[in-house]
Short mmCIF file of C-alpha atoms in Angstrom, two decimals:
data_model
loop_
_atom_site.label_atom_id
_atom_site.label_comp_id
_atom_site.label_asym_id
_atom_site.label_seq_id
_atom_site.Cartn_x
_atom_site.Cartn_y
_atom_site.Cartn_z
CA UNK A 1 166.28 149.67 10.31
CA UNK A 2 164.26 148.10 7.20
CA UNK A 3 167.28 147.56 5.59
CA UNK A 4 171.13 146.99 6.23
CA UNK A 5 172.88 150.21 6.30
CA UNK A 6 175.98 150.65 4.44
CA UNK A 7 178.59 153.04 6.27
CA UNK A 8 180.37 155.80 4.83
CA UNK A 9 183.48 153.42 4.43
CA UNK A 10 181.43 151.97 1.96
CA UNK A 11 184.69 150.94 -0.45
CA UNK A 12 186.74 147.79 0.80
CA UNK A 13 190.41 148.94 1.03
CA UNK A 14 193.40 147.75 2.93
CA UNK A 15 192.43 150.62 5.18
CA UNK A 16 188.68 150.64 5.47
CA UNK A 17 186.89 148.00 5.38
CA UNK A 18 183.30 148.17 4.27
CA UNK A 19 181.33 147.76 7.22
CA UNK A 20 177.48 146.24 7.35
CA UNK A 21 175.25 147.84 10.07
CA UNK A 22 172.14 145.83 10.25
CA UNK A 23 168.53 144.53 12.86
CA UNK A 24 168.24 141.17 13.28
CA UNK A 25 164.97 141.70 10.93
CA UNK A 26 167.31 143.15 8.20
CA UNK A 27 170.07 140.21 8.19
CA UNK A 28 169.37 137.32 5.94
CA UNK A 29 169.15 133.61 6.62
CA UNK A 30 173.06 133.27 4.88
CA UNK A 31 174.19 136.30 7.17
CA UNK A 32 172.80 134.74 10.09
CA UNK A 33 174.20 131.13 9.16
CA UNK A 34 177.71 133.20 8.71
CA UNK A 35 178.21 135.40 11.96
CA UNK A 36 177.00 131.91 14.21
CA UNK A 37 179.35 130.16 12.22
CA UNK A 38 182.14 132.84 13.22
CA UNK A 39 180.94 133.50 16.74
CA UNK A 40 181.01 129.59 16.72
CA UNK A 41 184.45 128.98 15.58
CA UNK A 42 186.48 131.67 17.93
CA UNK A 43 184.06 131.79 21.02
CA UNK A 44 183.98 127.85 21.52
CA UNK A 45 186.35 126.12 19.04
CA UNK A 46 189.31 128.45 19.55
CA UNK A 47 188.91 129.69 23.15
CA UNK A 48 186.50 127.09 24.66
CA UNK A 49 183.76 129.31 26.20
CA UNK A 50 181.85 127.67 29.09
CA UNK A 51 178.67 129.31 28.40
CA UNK A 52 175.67 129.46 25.81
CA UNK A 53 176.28 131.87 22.90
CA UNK A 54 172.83 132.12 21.83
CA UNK A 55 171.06 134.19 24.44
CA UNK A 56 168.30 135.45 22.40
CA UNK A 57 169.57 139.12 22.91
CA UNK A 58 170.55 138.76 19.12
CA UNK A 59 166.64 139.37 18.57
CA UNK A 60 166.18 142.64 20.04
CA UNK A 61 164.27 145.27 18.02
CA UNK A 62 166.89 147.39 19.08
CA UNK A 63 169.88 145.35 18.78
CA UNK A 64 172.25 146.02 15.96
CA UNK A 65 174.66 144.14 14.16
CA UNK A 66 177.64 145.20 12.39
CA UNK A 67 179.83 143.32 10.28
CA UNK A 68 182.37 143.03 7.74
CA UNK A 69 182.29 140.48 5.19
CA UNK A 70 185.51 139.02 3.32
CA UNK A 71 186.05 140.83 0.08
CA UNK A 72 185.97 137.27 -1.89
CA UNK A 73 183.51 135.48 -0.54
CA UNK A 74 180.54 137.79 0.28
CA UNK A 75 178.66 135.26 2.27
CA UNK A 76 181.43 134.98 4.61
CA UNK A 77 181.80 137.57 7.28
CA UNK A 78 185.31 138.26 8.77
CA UNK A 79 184.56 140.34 11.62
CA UNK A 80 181.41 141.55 13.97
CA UNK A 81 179.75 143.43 17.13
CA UNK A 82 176.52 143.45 18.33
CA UNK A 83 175.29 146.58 20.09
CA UNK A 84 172.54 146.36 22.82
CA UNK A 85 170.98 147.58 25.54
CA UNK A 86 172.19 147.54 29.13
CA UNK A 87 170.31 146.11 31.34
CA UNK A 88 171.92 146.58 34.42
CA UNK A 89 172.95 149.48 37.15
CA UNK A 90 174.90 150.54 34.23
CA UNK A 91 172.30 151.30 32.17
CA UNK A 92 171.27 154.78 32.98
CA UNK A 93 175.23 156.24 32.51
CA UNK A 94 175.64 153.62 29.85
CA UNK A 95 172.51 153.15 28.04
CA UNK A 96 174.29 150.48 25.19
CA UNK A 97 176.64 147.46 25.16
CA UNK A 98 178.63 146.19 22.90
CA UNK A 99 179.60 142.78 23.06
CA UNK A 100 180.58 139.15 20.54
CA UNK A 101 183.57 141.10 19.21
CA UNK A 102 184.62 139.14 17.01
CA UNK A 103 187.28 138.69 14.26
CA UNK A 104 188.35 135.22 12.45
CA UNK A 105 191.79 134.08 12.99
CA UNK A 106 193.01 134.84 9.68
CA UNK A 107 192.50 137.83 9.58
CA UNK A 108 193.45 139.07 13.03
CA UNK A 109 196.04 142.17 13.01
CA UNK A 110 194.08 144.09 10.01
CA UNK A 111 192.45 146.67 12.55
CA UNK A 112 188.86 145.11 12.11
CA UNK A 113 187.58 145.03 15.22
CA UNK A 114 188.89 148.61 15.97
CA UNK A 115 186.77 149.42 12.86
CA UNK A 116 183.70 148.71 13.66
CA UNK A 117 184.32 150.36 17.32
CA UNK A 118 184.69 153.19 15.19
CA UNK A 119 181.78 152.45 13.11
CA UNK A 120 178.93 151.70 16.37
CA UNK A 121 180.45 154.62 18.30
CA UNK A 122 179.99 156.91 15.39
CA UNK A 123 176.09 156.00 15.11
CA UNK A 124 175.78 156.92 18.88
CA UNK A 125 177.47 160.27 19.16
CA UNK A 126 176.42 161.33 22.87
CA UNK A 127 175.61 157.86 24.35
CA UNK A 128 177.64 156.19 27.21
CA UNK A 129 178.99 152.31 25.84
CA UNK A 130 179.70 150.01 28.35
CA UNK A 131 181.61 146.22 27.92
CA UNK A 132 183.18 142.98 28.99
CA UNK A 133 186.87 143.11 27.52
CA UNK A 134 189.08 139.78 27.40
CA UNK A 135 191.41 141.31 29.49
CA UNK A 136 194.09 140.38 26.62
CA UNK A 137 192.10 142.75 24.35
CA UNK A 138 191.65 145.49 26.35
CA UNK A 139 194.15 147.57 24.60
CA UNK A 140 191.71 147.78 21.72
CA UNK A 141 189.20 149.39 23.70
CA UNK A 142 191.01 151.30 25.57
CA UNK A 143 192.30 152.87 21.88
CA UNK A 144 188.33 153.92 21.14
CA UNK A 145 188.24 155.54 24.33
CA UNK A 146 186.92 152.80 26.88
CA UNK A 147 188.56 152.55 30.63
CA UNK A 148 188.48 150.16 32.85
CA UNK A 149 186.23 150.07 35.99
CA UNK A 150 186.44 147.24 38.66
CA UNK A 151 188.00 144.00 38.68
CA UNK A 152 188.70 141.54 36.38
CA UNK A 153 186.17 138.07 36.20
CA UNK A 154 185.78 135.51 35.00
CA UNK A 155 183.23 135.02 31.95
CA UNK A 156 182.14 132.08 29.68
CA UNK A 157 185.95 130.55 31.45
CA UNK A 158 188.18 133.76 29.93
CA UNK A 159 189.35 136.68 31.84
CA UNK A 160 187.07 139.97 31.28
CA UNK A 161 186.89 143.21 32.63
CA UNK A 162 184.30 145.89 32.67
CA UNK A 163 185.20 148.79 30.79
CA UNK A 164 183.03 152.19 30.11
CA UNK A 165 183.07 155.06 27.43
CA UNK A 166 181.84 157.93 28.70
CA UNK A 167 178.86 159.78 26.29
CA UNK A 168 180.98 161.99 24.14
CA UNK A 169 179.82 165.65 23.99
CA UNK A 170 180.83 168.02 20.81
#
């Protein structure tokens, strides 16, 4: 990506949000300043996480970020994913991950995070996804098509569970 792609939902509305799809390379020094500052607030302010956030995966040539910024305050981003590779036994079934869903507390309930689901899933059509869902959340994922496989863990001190899409075939 040389430049941050614009999705097709590319006017903010009550129902689709415009979302940001963009390589580390491609994000500027404000957006990176704004989704740590997000990823900060819920992941350790809000629900205490017991483990490093920044695990350099962030850097990836292949890692992608998408986001959605607040419609009044452009440098501030209300909701984002990161989409990586697996690099586990999963990886061959489920060649990408998405993980550091993400959505601030004010604006929870709007369908963002379910949006940009939509949004990374669309760029892969084929591929096999794979996660770790807060087991509270796992309805959302469940609603893009993810099951669950295994047991729940624990994670960074919060419930998870593993959960798979399978690559979609048209």
């Amino acid at each position: 990506m040389t430049e941050p792609a614009e999705s097709s939902r590319s006017s903010e509305t009550s129902t689709s949000p415009r979302i940001i799809r963009a390589s580390f390379d491609d994000l500027s020094p404000v957006d990176v300043y704004a989704i740590s500052a997000l990823r900060t607030d819920v992941f350790y302010l809000e629900q205490n996480c017991a483990e490093p956030e920044m695990d350099w995966r962030d850097l990836e040539p292949t890692a992608e970020h998408y986001f959605i910024r607040d419609a009044q305050d452009g440098n501030k981003i209300v909701a984002y994913l990161r989409v990586i590779d697996t690099k586990d036994e999963y990886a061959e079934r489920y060649p990408l991950t998405i993980g550091r869903v993400v959505v601030a507390a004010d604006r929870r309930g709007q369908s963002l995070s379910s949006a940009l689901l939509r949004e990374a899933l669309e760029q892969h059509p084929g591929v096999g996804f794979i996660l770790h869902a807060q087991t509270h959340a796992k309805g959302v994922y469940a609603k893009a098509g993810f099951h669950e496989v295994g047991e729940t863990f624990m994670e960074a001190g919060i419930e998870h569970i593993t959960m798979v899409r399978e690559a979609q075939v048209s």
